[in-house]
Tab-separated table of C-alpha atoms and ligand atoms in Angstrom:
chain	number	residue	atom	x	y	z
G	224	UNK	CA	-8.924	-17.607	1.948
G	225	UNK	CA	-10.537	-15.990	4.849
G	226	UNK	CA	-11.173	-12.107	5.416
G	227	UNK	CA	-8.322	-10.084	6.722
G	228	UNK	CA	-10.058	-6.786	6.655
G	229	UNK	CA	-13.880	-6.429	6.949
G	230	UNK	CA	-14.890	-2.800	5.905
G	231	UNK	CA	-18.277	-2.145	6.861
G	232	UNK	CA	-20.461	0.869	5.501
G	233	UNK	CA	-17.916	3.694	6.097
G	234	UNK	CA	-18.495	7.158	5.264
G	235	UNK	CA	-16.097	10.005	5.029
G	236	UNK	CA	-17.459	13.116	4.914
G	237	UNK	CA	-15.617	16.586	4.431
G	238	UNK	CA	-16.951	19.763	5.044
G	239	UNK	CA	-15.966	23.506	3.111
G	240	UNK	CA	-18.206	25.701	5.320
G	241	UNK	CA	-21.614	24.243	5.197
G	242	UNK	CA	-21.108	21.854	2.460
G	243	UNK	CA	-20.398	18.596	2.700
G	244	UNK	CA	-18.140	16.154	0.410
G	245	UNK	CA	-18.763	12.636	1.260
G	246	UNK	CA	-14.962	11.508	0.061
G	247	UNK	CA	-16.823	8.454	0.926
G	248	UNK	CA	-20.201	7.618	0.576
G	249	UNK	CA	-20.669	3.913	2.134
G	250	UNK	CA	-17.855	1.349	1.278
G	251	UNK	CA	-18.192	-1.943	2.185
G	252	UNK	CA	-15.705	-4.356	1.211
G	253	UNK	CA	-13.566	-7.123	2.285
G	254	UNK	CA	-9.951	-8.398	1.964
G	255	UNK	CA	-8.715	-11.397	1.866
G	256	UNK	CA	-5.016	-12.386	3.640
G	257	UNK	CA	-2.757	-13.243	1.224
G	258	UNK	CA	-4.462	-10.958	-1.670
G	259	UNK	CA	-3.325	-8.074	-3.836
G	260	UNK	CA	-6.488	-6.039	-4.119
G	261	UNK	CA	-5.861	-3.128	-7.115
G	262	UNK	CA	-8.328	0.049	-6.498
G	263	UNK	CA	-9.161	1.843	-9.732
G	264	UNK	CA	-10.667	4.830	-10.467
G	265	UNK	CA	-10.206	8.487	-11.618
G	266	UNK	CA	-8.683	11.551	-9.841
G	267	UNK	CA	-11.169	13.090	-6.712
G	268	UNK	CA	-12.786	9.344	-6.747
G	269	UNK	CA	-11.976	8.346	-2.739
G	270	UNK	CA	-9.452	6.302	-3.513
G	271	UNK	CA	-6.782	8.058	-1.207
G	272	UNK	CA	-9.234	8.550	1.183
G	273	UNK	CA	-10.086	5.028	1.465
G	274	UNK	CA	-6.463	3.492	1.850
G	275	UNK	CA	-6.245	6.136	4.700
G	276	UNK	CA	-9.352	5.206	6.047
G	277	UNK	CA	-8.182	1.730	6.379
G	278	UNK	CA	-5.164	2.422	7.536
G	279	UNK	CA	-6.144	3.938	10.347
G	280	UNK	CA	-4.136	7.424	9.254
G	281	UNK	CA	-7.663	9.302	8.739
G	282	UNK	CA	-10.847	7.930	11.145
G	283	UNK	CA	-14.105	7.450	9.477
G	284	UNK	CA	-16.907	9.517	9.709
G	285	UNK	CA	-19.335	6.224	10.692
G	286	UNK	CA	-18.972	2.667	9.693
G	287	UNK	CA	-16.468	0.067	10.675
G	288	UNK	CA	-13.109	-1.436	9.831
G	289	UNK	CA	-12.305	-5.088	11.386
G	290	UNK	CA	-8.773	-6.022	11.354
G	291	UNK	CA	-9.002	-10.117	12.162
G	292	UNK	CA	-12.397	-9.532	13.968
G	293	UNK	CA	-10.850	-6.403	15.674
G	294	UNK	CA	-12.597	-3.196	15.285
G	295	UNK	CA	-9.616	-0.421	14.959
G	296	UNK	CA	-12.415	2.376	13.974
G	297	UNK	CA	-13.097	2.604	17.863
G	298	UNK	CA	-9.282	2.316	18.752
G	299	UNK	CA	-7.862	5.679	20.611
G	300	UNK	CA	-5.061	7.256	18.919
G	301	UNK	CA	-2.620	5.891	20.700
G	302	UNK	CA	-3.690	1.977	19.968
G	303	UNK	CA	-3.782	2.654	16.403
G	304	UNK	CA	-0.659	4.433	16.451
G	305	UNK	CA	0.529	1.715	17.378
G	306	UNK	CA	-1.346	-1.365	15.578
G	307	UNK	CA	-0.157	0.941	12.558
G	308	UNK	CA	3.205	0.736	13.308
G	309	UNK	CA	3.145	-2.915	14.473
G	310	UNK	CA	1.015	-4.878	11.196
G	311	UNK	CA	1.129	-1.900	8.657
G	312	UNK	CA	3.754	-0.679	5.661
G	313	UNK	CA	3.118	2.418	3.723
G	314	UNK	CA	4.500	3.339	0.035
G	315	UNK	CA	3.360	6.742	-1.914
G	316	UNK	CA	3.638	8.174	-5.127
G	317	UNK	CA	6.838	10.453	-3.459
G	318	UNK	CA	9.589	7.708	-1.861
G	319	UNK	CA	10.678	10.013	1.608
G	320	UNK	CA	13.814	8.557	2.171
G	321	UNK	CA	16.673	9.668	4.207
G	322	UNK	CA	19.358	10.844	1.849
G	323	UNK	CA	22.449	10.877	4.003
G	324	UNK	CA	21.634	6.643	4.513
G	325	UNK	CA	23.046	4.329	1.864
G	326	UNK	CA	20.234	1.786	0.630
G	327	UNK	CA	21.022	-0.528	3.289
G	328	UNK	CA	20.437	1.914	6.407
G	329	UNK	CA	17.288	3.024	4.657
G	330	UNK	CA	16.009	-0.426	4.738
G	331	UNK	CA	17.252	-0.857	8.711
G	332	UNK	CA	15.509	1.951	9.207
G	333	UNK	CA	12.341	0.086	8.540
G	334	UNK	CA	13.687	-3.050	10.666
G	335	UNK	CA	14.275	-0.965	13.605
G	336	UNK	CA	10.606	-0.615	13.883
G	337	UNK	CA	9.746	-3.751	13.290
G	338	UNK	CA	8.668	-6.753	16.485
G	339	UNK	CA	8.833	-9.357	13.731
G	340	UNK	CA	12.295	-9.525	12.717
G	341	UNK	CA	13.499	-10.320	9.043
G	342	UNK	CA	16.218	-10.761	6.863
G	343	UNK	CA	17.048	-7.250	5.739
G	344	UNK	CA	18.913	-9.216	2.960
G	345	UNK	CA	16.224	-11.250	1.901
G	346	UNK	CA	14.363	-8.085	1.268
G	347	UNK	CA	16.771	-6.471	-0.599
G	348	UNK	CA	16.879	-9.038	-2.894
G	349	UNK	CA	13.360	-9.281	-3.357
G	350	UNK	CA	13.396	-6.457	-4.817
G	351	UNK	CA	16.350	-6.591	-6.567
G	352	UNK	CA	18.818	-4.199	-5.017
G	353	UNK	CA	21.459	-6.063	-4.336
G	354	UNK	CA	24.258	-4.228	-6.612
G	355	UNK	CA	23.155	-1.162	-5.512
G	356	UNK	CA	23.503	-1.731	-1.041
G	357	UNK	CA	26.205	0.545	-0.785
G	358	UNK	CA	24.594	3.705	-2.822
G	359	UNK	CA	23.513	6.996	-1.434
G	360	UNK	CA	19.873	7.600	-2.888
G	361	UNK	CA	21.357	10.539	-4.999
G	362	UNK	CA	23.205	7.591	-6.717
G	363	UNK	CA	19.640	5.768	-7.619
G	364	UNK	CA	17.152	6.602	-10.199
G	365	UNK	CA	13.384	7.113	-9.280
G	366	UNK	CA	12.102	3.191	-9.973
G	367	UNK	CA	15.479	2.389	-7.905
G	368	UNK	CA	14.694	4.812	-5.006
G	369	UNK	CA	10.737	3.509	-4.947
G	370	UNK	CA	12.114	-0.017	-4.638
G	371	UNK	CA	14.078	1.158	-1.358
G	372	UNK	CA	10.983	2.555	-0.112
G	373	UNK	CA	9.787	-0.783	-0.776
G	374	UNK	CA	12.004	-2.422	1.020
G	375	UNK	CA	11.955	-0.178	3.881
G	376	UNK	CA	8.260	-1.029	4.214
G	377	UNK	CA	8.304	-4.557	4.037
G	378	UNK	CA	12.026	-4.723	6.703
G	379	UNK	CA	9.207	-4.841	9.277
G	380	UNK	CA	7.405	-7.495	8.030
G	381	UNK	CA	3.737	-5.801	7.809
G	382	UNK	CA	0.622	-7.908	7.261
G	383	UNK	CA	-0.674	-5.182	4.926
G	384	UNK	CA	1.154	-2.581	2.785
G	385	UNK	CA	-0.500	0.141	1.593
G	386	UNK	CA	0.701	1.605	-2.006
G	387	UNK	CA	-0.674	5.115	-2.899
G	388	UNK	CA	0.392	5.757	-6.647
G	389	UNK	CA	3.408	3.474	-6.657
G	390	UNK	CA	4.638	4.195	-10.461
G	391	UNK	CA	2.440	7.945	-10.429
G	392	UNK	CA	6.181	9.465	-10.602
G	393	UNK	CA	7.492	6.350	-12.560
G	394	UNK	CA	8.351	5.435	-16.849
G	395	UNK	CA	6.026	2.332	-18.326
G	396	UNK	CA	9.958	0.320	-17.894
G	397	UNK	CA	10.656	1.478	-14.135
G	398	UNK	CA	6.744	1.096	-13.136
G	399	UNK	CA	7.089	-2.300	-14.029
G	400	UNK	CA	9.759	-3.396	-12.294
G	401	UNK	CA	8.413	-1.226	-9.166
G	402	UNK	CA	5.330	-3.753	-9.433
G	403	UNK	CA	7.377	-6.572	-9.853
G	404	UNK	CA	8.925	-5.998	-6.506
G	405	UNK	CA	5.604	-5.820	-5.113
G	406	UNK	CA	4.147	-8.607	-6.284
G	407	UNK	CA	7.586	-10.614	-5.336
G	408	UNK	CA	7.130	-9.559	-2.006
G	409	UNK	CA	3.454	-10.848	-1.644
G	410	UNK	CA	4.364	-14.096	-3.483
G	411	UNK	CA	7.578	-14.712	-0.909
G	412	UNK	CA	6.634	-13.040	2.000
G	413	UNK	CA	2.766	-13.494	1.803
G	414	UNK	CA	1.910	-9.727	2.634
G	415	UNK	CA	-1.558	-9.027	1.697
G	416	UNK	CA	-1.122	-5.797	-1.334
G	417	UNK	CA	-3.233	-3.254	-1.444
G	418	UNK	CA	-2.404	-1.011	-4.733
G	419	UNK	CA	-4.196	2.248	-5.629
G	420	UNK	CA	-4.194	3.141	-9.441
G	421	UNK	CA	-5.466	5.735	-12.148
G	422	UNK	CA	-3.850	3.165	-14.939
G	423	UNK	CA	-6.232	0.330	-15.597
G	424	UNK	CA	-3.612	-2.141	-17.352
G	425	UNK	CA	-1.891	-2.151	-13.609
G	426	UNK	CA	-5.231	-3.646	-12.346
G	427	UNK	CA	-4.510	-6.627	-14.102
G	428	UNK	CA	-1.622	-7.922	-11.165
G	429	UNK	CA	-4.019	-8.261	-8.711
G	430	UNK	CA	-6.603	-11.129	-7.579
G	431	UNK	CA	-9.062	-8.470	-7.330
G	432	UNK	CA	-10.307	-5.022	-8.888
G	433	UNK	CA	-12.171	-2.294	-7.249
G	434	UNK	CA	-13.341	0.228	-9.048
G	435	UNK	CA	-13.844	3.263	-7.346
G	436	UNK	CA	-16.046	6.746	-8.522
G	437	UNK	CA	-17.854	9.384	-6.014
G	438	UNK	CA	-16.621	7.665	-2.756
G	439	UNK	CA	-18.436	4.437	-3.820
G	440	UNK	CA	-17.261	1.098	-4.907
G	441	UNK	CA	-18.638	1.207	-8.382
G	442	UNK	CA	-17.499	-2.453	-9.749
G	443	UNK	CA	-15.498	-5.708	-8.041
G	444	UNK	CA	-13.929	-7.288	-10.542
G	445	UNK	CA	-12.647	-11.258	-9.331
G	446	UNK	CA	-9.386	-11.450	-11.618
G	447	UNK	CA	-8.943	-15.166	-12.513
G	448	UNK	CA	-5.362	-15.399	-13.647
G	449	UNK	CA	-2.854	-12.479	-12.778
G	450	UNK	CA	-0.423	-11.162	-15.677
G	451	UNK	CA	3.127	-10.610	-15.176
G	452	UNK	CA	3.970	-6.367	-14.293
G	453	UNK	CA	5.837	-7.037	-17.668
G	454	UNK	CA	3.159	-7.531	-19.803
G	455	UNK	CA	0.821	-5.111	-18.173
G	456	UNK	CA	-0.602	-2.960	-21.274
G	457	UNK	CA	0.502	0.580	-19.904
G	458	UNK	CA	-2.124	2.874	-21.133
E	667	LIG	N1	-8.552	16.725	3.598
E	667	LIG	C1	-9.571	16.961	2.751
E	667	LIG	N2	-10.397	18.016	2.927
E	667	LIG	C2	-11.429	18.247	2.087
E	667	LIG	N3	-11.741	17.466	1.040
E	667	LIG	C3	-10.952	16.402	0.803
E	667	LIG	C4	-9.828	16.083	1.642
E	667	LIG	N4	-9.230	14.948	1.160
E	667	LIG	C5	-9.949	14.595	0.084
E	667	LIG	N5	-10.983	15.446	-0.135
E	667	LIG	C6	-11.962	15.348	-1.227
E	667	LIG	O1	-12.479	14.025	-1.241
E	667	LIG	C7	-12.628	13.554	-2.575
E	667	LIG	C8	-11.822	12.279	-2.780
E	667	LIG	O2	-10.424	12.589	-2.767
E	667	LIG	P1	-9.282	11.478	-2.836
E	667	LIG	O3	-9.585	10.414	-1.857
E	667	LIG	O4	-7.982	12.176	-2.693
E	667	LIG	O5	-9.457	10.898	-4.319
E	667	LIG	P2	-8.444	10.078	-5.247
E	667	LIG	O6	-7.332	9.553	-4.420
E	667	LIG	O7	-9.282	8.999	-5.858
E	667	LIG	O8	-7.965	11.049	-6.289
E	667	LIG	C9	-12.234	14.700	-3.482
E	667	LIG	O9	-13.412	15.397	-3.846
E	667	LIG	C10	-11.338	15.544	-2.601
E	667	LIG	O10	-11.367	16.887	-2.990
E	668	LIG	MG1	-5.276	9.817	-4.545
């Protein structure tokens, strides 16, 4: 597989006053199209920071992220404005949906800002909504309402999502099936997965594991043979 994203010695540095907190203290790492990459690590580690970083939602202090060759680092920020809302989808911990939209017009939502057009019905079956189209998201419960927000994010067909703390807010049952739409999505729709995590049995879904303390990668981890979200130890 060759390298979507080339990360190249980035530093993030925060300041309170005089004293600096390097959020991130010279990453370099690579990802691969196609991939779901799983960053471990605990609380105050860089892990946020980094998935911004990539994302183009925070710029780096120095270093460099390539996107296919393409340096977005020295983009202005109207280009990666832009290139974010073109190639990128987000999902958080929190699922910021619009609660006077059924799940449907949630997920159109998503399509509207989409080039690349795709089946809004395809998606919602990927992640297994189907029975619940019609419902307002006071209707759903929390793994139900993080699934919309998956499907939102994938309606515009992004090269890359980006999940911050998908099941932080979720049950061991709900989490699972939160992941499962995930990984459903990257096996049907190819998006490359890039999954931030505290729980180290979640690490286990991915291709790779990066293990993340003090702003540095501490460990990569190649995982051989990816479980099933539903028999992911839960910690
Ligand atoms: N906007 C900010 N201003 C100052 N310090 C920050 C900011 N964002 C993160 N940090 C600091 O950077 C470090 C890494 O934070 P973060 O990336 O959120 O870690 P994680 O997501 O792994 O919990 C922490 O020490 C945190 O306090
Ligand atoms: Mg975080």
């Amino acid at each position: 597989m060759e390298n979507l994203i080339e990360i190249k010695n980035v530093y993030k540095t925060y300041y309170m006053g005089e004293v600096p907190t390097h959020a991130l203290n010279g990453v370099s790492l690579n990802i691969k199209k196609g991939e779901i990459v799983v960053i471990l690590g605990a609380s105050g580690g860089g892990k946020t920071t980094l998935l911004n970083c990539i994302s183009g939602l925070d710029n780096v202090t120095s270093g460099d992220i390539f996107y296919d060759g393409e340096n977005i680092s020295k983009y202005s920020d109207r280009k990666i404005t832009k290139f974010r809302k073109d190639n990128l989808g987000f999902i958080f911990q929190t699922y910021n949906l619009l609660e006077h939209l059924n799940v449907y017009e949630n997920v159109l939502v998503g399509e509207k800002l989409s080039k690349s057009k795709i089946d809004i019905n395809k998606i919602i079956d990927t992640v297994g909504l189907r029975k619940h189209v019609k419902k307002y998201m006071h209707e759903l419960s929390g793994g139900e309402q993080q699934r919309v927000s998956i499907a939102r994010a994938l309606a515009k067909n992004p090269k890359v999502m980006f999940c911050d703390e998908p099941t932080g807010a979720l049950d061991e049952k709900t989490g699972k099936i939160v992941l499962q739409s995930l990984v459903s999505a990257n096996e049907k729709l190819g998006t490359t997965m890039i999954i931030v995590t505290h729980n180290p049995g979640i690490a286990l879904i991915g291709d790779r594991i990066i293990k993340m303390n003090s702003g540095k990668v501490v460990e990569e981890i190649i995982n051989k043979k990816r479980i099933k979200p539903k028999d992911i130890p839960w910690g």
